[in-house]
């Protein structure tokens, strides 16, 4: 980069983190897709855009994660006489039987893996007084104490093993009609890489965290969630989650549905639109389009219209 001179700029580059701060922000999703930034100032602006958009996402994605956990937990516990781990493992999971009476091996393996994961959470949280109190009495840890330590990956696996009727009610609690039983797990699995990238301060400006950027074929969960966005926003095409715009729309919609409040969702959407506008003005339209793709305005306007109709 021609204007990378002077101790001040070199210090700022070092503080960004040379390999992801310099090289990581000079390509789009793959190292062979160079962004060709004009100057160090452009590079630094992309870096700051990435940091600011993560700051905008952070409270929203954490709120959604907490809300989804509590919505799911409430419905599970409602159907159990005893809200303990053993009661849930015995009575709260799908029986994995096919219509002909045989066992669905994939579902059973998921169920067994989930059991191992939940028991592992209890083991890892033994020093926590809320867990230790029960375990020391040879009682089961309550399910709510386990949910506190569950990751979105854990929650995704749990949702795959829930009985269909429980999944349907949870979807209705969130604000969906419950007709697509795969939707709950798909939403969680679509949000998970975004949440992890933000929590671990990874690069997000070009959505390189998305499974779409890593897989040659379309991911099933992205397809299901993309169909949701298409229907909710009235789009003529299915978003692929290959740019940050699709995640902005999804977080806006899910944030609204779990809270039933338009103000935080509008504030988040407005902040993101302002950041995107400033990015375009700073690095130029051609580079901006390479980052966010075409159709960004259509999706953002459709998302705003969605909130205005609520």
GROMACS .gro file of C-alpha atoms in nm:
model
  310
    1UNK     CA    1   0.000   0.000   0.000
    2UNK     CA    2   0.167   0.315  -0.127
    3UNK     CA    3   0.076   0.552   0.155
    4UNK     CA    4   0.170   0.315   0.436
    5UNK     CA    5   0.446   0.532   0.577
    6UNK     CA    6   0.531   0.698   0.904
    7UNK     CA    7   0.547   0.554   1.252
    8UNK     CA    8   0.190   0.664   1.339
    9UNK     CA    9   0.028   0.462   1.060
   10UNK     CA   10   0.248   0.164   1.127
   11UNK     CA   11   0.147   0.172   1.494
   12UNK     CA   12  -0.222   0.188   1.397
   13UNK     CA   13  -0.172  -0.101   1.157
   14UNK     CA   14  -0.002  -0.302   1.429
   15UNK     CA   15  -0.287  -0.231   1.670
   16UNK     CA   16  -0.542  -0.346   1.414
   17UNK     CA   17  -0.360  -0.678   1.396
   18UNK     CA   18  -0.138  -0.705   1.090
   19UNK     CA   19  -0.273  -1.022   0.939
   20UNK     CA   20  -0.644  -0.963   0.981
   21UNK     CA   21  -0.618  -0.585   1.010
   22UNK     CA   22  -0.421  -0.541   0.690
   23UNK     CA   23  -0.452  -0.854   0.481
   24UNK     CA   24  -0.791  -0.964   0.617
   25UNK     CA   25  -0.957  -0.633   0.530
   26UNK     CA   26  -0.808  -0.623   0.182
   27UNK     CA   27  -1.012  -0.913   0.048
   28UNK     CA   28  -1.378  -1.011   0.035
   29UNK     CA   29  -1.459  -1.348   0.191
   30UNK     CA   30  -1.164  -1.525   0.019
   31UNK     CA   31  -0.797  -1.420  -0.003
   32UNK     CA   32  -0.809  -1.443  -0.384
   33UNK     CA   33  -1.093  -1.186  -0.401
   34UNK     CA   34  -0.892  -0.866  -0.355
   35UNK     CA   35  -1.080  -0.552  -0.256
   36UNK     CA   36  -0.808  -0.324  -0.404
   37UNK     CA   37  -0.840  -0.042  -0.156
   38UNK     CA   38  -0.693   0.286  -0.278
   39UNK     CA   39  -0.516   0.395   0.038
   40UNK     CA   40  -0.439   0.327   0.400
   41UNK     CA   41  -0.729   0.561   0.484
   42UNK     CA   42  -0.968   0.328   0.297
   43UNK     CA   43  -0.828   0.027   0.479
   44UNK     CA   44  -0.866   0.199   0.813
   45UNK     CA   45  -1.223   0.300   0.732
   46UNK     CA   46  -1.320  -0.059   0.646
   47UNK     CA   47  -1.163  -0.165   0.975
   48UNK     CA   48  -1.362   0.093   1.170
   49UNK     CA   49  -1.682   0.007   0.981
   50UNK     CA   50  -1.632  -0.355   1.082
   51UNK     CA   51  -1.588  -0.256   1.448
   52UNK     CA   52  -1.889  -0.023   1.445
   53UNK     CA   53  -2.123  -0.267   1.278
   54UNK     CA   54  -2.023  -0.532   1.534
   55UNK     CA   55  -2.108  -0.282   1.808
   56UNK     CA   56  -2.451  -0.230   1.649
   57UNK     CA   57  -2.514  -0.604   1.622
   58UNK     CA   58  -2.387  -0.703   1.966
   59UNK     CA   59  -2.678  -0.600   2.193
   60UNK     CA   60  -2.934  -0.723   1.940
   61UNK     CA   61  -2.782  -1.067   1.888
   62UNK     CA   62  -2.727  -1.119   2.261
   63UNK     CA   63  -3.085  -1.016   2.336
   64UNK     CA   64  -3.215  -1.256   2.071
   65UNK     CA   65  -3.002  -1.540   2.207
   66UNK     CA   66  -3.130  -1.485   2.562
   67UNK     CA   67  -3.491  -1.446   2.449
   68UNK     CA   68  -3.485  -1.762   2.236
   69UNK     CA   69  -3.337  -1.962   2.524
   70UNK     CA   70  -3.609  -1.842   2.762
   71UNK     CA   71  -3.895  -1.892   2.516
   72UNK     CA   72  -3.779  -2.248   2.446
   73UNK     CA   73  -3.713  -2.323   2.814
   74UNK     CA   74  -4.055  -2.197   2.921
   75UNK     CA   75  -4.238  -2.429   2.681
   76UNK     CA   76  -4.022  -2.729   2.769
   77UNK     CA   77  -4.073  -2.686   3.143
   78UNK     CA   78  -4.446  -2.633   3.094
   79UNK     CA   79  -4.474  -2.989   2.964
   80UNK     CA   80  -4.271  -3.149   3.244
   81UNK     CA   81  -4.395  -3.243   3.590
   82UNK     CA   82  -4.040  -3.204   3.719
   83UNK     CA   83  -3.815  -2.935   3.558
   84UNK     CA   84  -3.497  -3.137   3.611
   85UNK     CA   85  -3.245  -3.265   3.361
   86UNK     CA   86  -3.339  -3.633   3.406
   87UNK     CA   87  -3.708  -3.553   3.363
   88UNK     CA   88  -3.634  -3.362   3.044
   89UNK     CA   89  -3.412  -3.638   2.903
   90UNK     CA   90  -3.680  -3.897   2.980
   91UNK     CA   91  -3.997  -3.710   2.888
   92UNK     CA   92  -3.909  -3.395   2.696
   93UNK     CA   93  -3.739  -3.527   2.384
   94UNK     CA   94  -3.861  -3.678   2.060
   95UNK     CA   95  -3.894  -4.057   2.068
   96UNK     CA   96  -3.714  -4.085   1.728
   97UNK     CA   97  -3.964  -4.341   1.594
   98UNK     CA   98  -4.058  -4.344   1.228
   99UNK     CA   99  -4.421  -4.408   1.117
  100UNK     CA  100  -4.340  -4.776   1.060
  101UNK     CA  101  -4.219  -4.815   1.417
  102UNK     CA  102  -3.847  -4.834   1.341
  103UNK     CA  103  -3.593  -4.595   1.491
  104UNK     CA  104  -3.457  -4.301   1.296
  105UNK     CA  105  -3.085  -4.357   1.352
  106UNK     CA  106  -2.982  -4.001   1.273
  107UNK     CA  107  -3.236  -3.859   1.516
  108UNK     CA  108  -3.132  -4.108   1.782
  109UNK     CA  109  -2.764  -4.020   1.742
  110UNK     CA  110  -2.853  -3.648   1.773
  111UNK     CA  111  -3.050  -3.727   2.087
  112UNK     CA  112  -2.765  -3.926   2.242
  113UNK     CA  113  -2.517  -3.653   2.159
  114UNK     CA  114  -2.748  -3.396   2.318
  115UNK     CA  115  -2.769  -3.600   2.638
  116UNK     CA  116  -2.389  -3.615   2.654
  117UNK     CA  117  -2.366  -3.239   2.596
  118UNK     CA  118  -2.617  -3.148   2.868
  119UNK     CA  119  -2.456  -3.379   3.124
  120UNK     CA  120  -2.121  -3.223   3.032
  121UNK     CA  121  -2.260  -2.876   3.104
  122UNK     CA  122  -2.361  -2.992   3.453
  123UNK     CA  123  -2.012  -3.132   3.510
  124UNK     CA  124  -1.846  -2.810   3.395
  125UNK     CA  125  -2.077  -2.596   3.612
  126UNK     CA  126  -2.044  -2.807   3.925
  127UNK     CA  127  -1.864  -2.527   4.111
  128UNK     CA  128  -2.160  -2.295   4.047
  129UNK     CA  129  -2.367  -2.279   4.364
  130UNK     CA  130  -2.693  -2.309   4.168
  131UNK     CA  131  -2.578  -2.646   4.030
  132UNK     CA  132  -2.369  -2.769   4.325
  133UNK     CA  133  -2.663  -2.730   4.563
  134UNK     CA  134  -2.862  -2.993   4.374
  135UNK     CA  135  -2.581  -3.226   4.270
  136UNK     CA  136  -2.444  -3.254   4.626
  137UNK     CA  137  -2.786  -3.382   4.736
  138UNK     CA  138  -2.786  -3.640   4.455
  139UNK     CA  139  -3.060  -3.442   4.288
  140UNK     CA  140  -3.067  -3.331   3.926
  141UNK     CA  141  -2.964  -2.983   3.830
  142UNK     CA  142  -3.270  -2.783   3.722
  143UNK     CA  143  -3.300  -2.733   3.352
  144UNK     CA  144  -3.285  -2.353   3.381
  145UNK     CA  145  -2.935  -2.370   3.533
  146UNK     CA  146  -2.816  -2.567   3.230
  147UNK     CA  147  -2.977  -2.331   2.979
  148UNK     CA  148  -2.772  -2.044   3.124
  149UNK     CA  149  -2.452  -2.210   2.997
  150UNK     CA  150  -2.582  -2.340   2.666
  151UNK     CA  151  -2.431  -2.208   2.345
  152UNK     CA  152  -2.639  -2.149   2.034
  153UNK     CA  153  -2.481  -2.467   1.900
  154UNK     CA  154  -2.616  -2.657   2.203
  155UNK     CA  155  -2.955  -2.492   2.158
  156UNK     CA  156  -2.962  -2.590   1.791
  157UNK     CA  157  -2.899  -2.956   1.876
  158UNK     CA  158  -3.166  -2.944   2.146
  159UNK     CA  159  -3.424  -2.803   1.905
  160UNK     CA  160  -3.351  -3.087   1.662
  161UNK     CA  161  -3.456  -3.337   1.931
  162UNK     CA  162  -3.773  -3.168   2.056
  163UNK     CA  163  -4.114  -3.329   1.992
  164UNK     CA  164  -4.292  -3.173   1.691
  165UNK     CA  165  -4.578  -3.038   1.904
  166UNK     CA  166  -4.334  -2.857   2.133
  167UNK     CA  167  -4.147  -2.706   1.838
  168UNK     CA  168  -4.472  -2.590   1.682
  169UNK     CA  169  -4.584  -2.408   1.998
  170UNK     CA  170  -4.241  -2.243   2.036
  171UNK     CA  171  -4.257  -2.117   1.677
  172UNK     CA  172  -4.602  -1.969   1.745
  173UNK     CA  173  -4.468  -1.805   2.062
  174UNK     CA  174  -4.202  -1.634   1.851
  175UNK     CA  175  -4.457  -1.521   1.596
  176UNK     CA  176  -4.455  -1.781   1.318
  177UNK     CA  177  -4.739  -2.010   1.212
  178UNK     CA  178  -4.552  -2.326   1.310
  179UNK     CA  179  -4.604  -2.502   0.976
  180UNK     CA  180  -4.232  -2.554   0.908
  181UNK     CA  181  -4.090  -2.749   1.202
  182UNK     CA  182  -3.734  -2.705   1.073
  183UNK     CA  183  -3.756  -2.326   1.094
  184UNK     CA  184  -3.664  -2.294   1.463
  185UNK     CA  185  -3.338  -2.488   1.433
  186UNK     CA  186  -3.260  -2.316   1.101
  187UNK     CA  187  -3.294  -1.966   1.246
  188UNK     CA  188  -3.066  -2.058   1.536
  189UNK     CA  189  -2.809  -2.219   1.307
  190UNK     CA  190  -2.815  -1.918   1.073
  191UNK     CA  191  -2.758  -1.674   1.361
  192UNK     CA  192  -2.492  -1.887   1.534
  193UNK     CA  193  -2.188  -1.805   1.315
  194UNK     CA  194  -2.277  -1.433   1.324
  195UNK     CA  195  -2.308  -1.441   1.701
  196UNK     CA  196  -1.977  -1.622   1.742
  197UNK     CA  197  -1.793  -1.390   1.502
  198UNK     CA  198  -1.917  -1.087   1.695
  199UNK     CA  199  -1.847  -1.237   2.037
  200UNK     CA  200  -1.490  -1.332   1.934
  201UNK     CA  201  -1.424  -1.005   1.748
  202UNK     CA  202  -1.373  -1.173   1.410
  203UNK     CA  203  -1.411  -0.998   1.075
  204UNK     CA  204  -1.779  -0.957   0.978
  205UNK     CA  205  -1.803  -0.674   0.722
  206UNK     CA  206  -1.814  -0.915   0.425
  207UNK     CA  207  -2.006  -1.199   0.599
  208UNK     CA  208  -1.710  -1.437   0.563
  209UNK     CA  209  -1.839  -1.615   0.874
  210UNK     CA  210  -2.145  -1.733   0.680
  211UNK     CA  211  -2.159  -2.101   0.575
  212UNK     CA  212  -2.239  -1.968   0.228
  213UNK     CA  213  -1.882  -1.836   0.203
  214UNK     CA  214  -1.739  -2.177   0.293
  215UNK     CA  215  -1.964  -2.425   0.113
  216UNK     CA  216  -2.001  -2.474  -0.261
  217UNK     CA  217  -2.360  -2.593  -0.233
  218UNK     CA  218  -2.645  -2.410  -0.063
  219UNK     CA  219  -2.675  -2.476   0.307
  220UNK     CA  220  -3.015  -2.623   0.407
  221UNK     CA  221  -3.059  -2.391   0.704
  222UNK     CA  222  -2.969  -2.082   0.502
  223UNK     CA  223  -3.223  -2.192   0.240
  224UNK     CA  224  -3.501  -2.227   0.499
  225UNK     CA  225  -3.416  -1.896   0.667
  226UNK     CA  226  -3.377  -1.728   0.328
  227UNK     CA  227  -3.727  -1.844   0.232
  228UNK     CA  228  -3.850  -1.691   0.558
  229UNK     CA  229  -3.696  -1.353   0.472
  230UNK     CA  230  -3.838  -1.371   0.120
  231UNK     CA  231  -4.190  -1.421   0.257
  232UNK     CA  232  -4.165  -1.174   0.546
  233UNK     CA  233  -4.017  -0.895   0.331
  234UNK     CA  234  -4.215  -0.965   0.015
  235UNK     CA  235  -3.902  -1.013  -0.196
  236UNK     CA  236  -3.904  -1.173  -0.540
  237UNK     CA  237  -3.595  -1.379  -0.458
  238UNK     CA  238  -3.450  -1.573  -0.168
  239UNK     CA  239  -3.164  -1.405   0.024
  240UNK     CA  240  -2.857  -1.628   0.037
  241UNK     CA  241  -2.685  -1.484   0.344
  242UNK     CA  242  -2.373  -1.410   0.144
  243UNK     CA  243  -2.364  -1.044   0.253
  244UNK     CA  244  -2.412  -0.859   0.581
  245UNK     CA  245  -2.737  -0.703   0.453
  246UNK     CA  246  -2.923  -1.035   0.483
  247UNK     CA  247  -2.812  -1.071   0.845
  248UNK     CA  248  -2.919  -0.713   0.922
  249UNK     CA  249  -3.268  -0.793   0.792
  250UNK     CA  250  -3.286  -1.123   0.981
  251UNK     CA  251  -3.171  -0.976   1.314
  252UNK     CA  252  -3.418  -0.688   1.272
  253UNK     CA  253  -3.711  -0.923   1.213
  254UNK     CA  254  -3.626  -1.179   1.483
  255UNK     CA  255  -3.545  -0.902   1.730
  256UNK     CA  256  -3.889  -0.753   1.669
  257UNK     CA  257  -4.070  -1.085   1.690
  258UNK     CA  258  -3.920  -1.193   2.022
  259UNK     CA  259  -3.969  -0.849   2.181
  260UNK     CA  260  -4.281  -0.725   2.000
  261UNK     CA  261  -4.123  -0.378   2.013
  262UNK     CA  262  -4.047  -0.182   1.698
  263UNK     CA  263  -3.836   0.093   1.859
  264UNK     CA  264  -3.519  -0.115   1.926
  265UNK     CA  265  -3.551  -0.285   1.586
  266UNK     CA  266  -3.587   0.050   1.407
  267UNK     CA  267  -3.293   0.194   1.598
  268UNK     CA  268  -3.073  -0.101   1.502
  269UNK     CA  269  -3.179  -0.082   1.137
  270UNK     CA  270  -3.122   0.294   1.126
  271UNK     CA  271  -2.774   0.259   1.277
  272UNK     CA  272  -2.680  -0.006   1.021
  273UNK     CA  273  -2.813   0.198   0.730
  274UNK     CA  274  -2.614   0.501   0.845
  275UNK     CA  275  -2.297   0.293   0.873
  276UNK     CA  276  -2.351   0.147   0.526
  277UNK     CA  277  -2.415   0.493   0.376
  278UNK     CA  278  -2.095   0.628   0.530
  279UNK     CA  279  -1.898   0.327   0.404
  280UNK     CA  280  -2.020   0.381   0.049
  281UNK     CA  281  -1.930   0.751   0.062
  282UNK     CA  282  -1.584   0.677   0.198
  283UNK     CA  283  -1.461   0.389  -0.022
  284UNK     CA  284  -1.668   0.447  -0.335
  285UNK     CA  285  -1.970   0.273  -0.488
  286UNK     CA  286  -1.781   0.007  -0.681
  287UNK     CA  287  -1.598  -0.125  -0.374
  288UNK     CA  288  -1.912  -0.089  -0.164
  289UNK     CA  289  -2.113  -0.306  -0.405
  290UNK     CA  290  -1.840  -0.571  -0.400
  291UNK     CA  291  -1.878  -0.589  -0.022
  292UNK     CA  292  -2.257  -0.577   0.021
  293UNK     CA  293  -2.371  -0.696  -0.322
  294UNK     CA  294  -2.656  -0.565  -0.531
  295UNK     CA  295  -3.010  -0.527  -0.400
  296UNK     CA  296  -2.895  -0.384  -0.066
  297UNK     CA  297  -3.131  -0.087  -0.086
  298UNK     CA  298  -3.427  -0.305  -0.183
  299UNK     CA  299  -3.376  -0.536   0.116
  300UNK     CA  300  -3.320  -0.252   0.362
  301UNK     CA  301  -3.628  -0.062   0.239
  302UNK     CA  302  -3.833  -0.382   0.258
  303UNK     CA  303  -3.712  -0.437   0.616
  304UNK     CA  304  -3.807  -0.079   0.709
  305UNK     CA  305  -4.149  -0.130   0.548
  306UNK     CA  306  -4.192  -0.452   0.746
  307UNK     CA  307  -4.143  -0.263   1.074
  308UNK     CA  308  -4.370   0.025   0.970
  309UNK     CA  309  -4.653  -0.221   0.905
  310UNK     CA  310  -4.633  -0.357   1.263
   0.00000   0.00000   0.00000
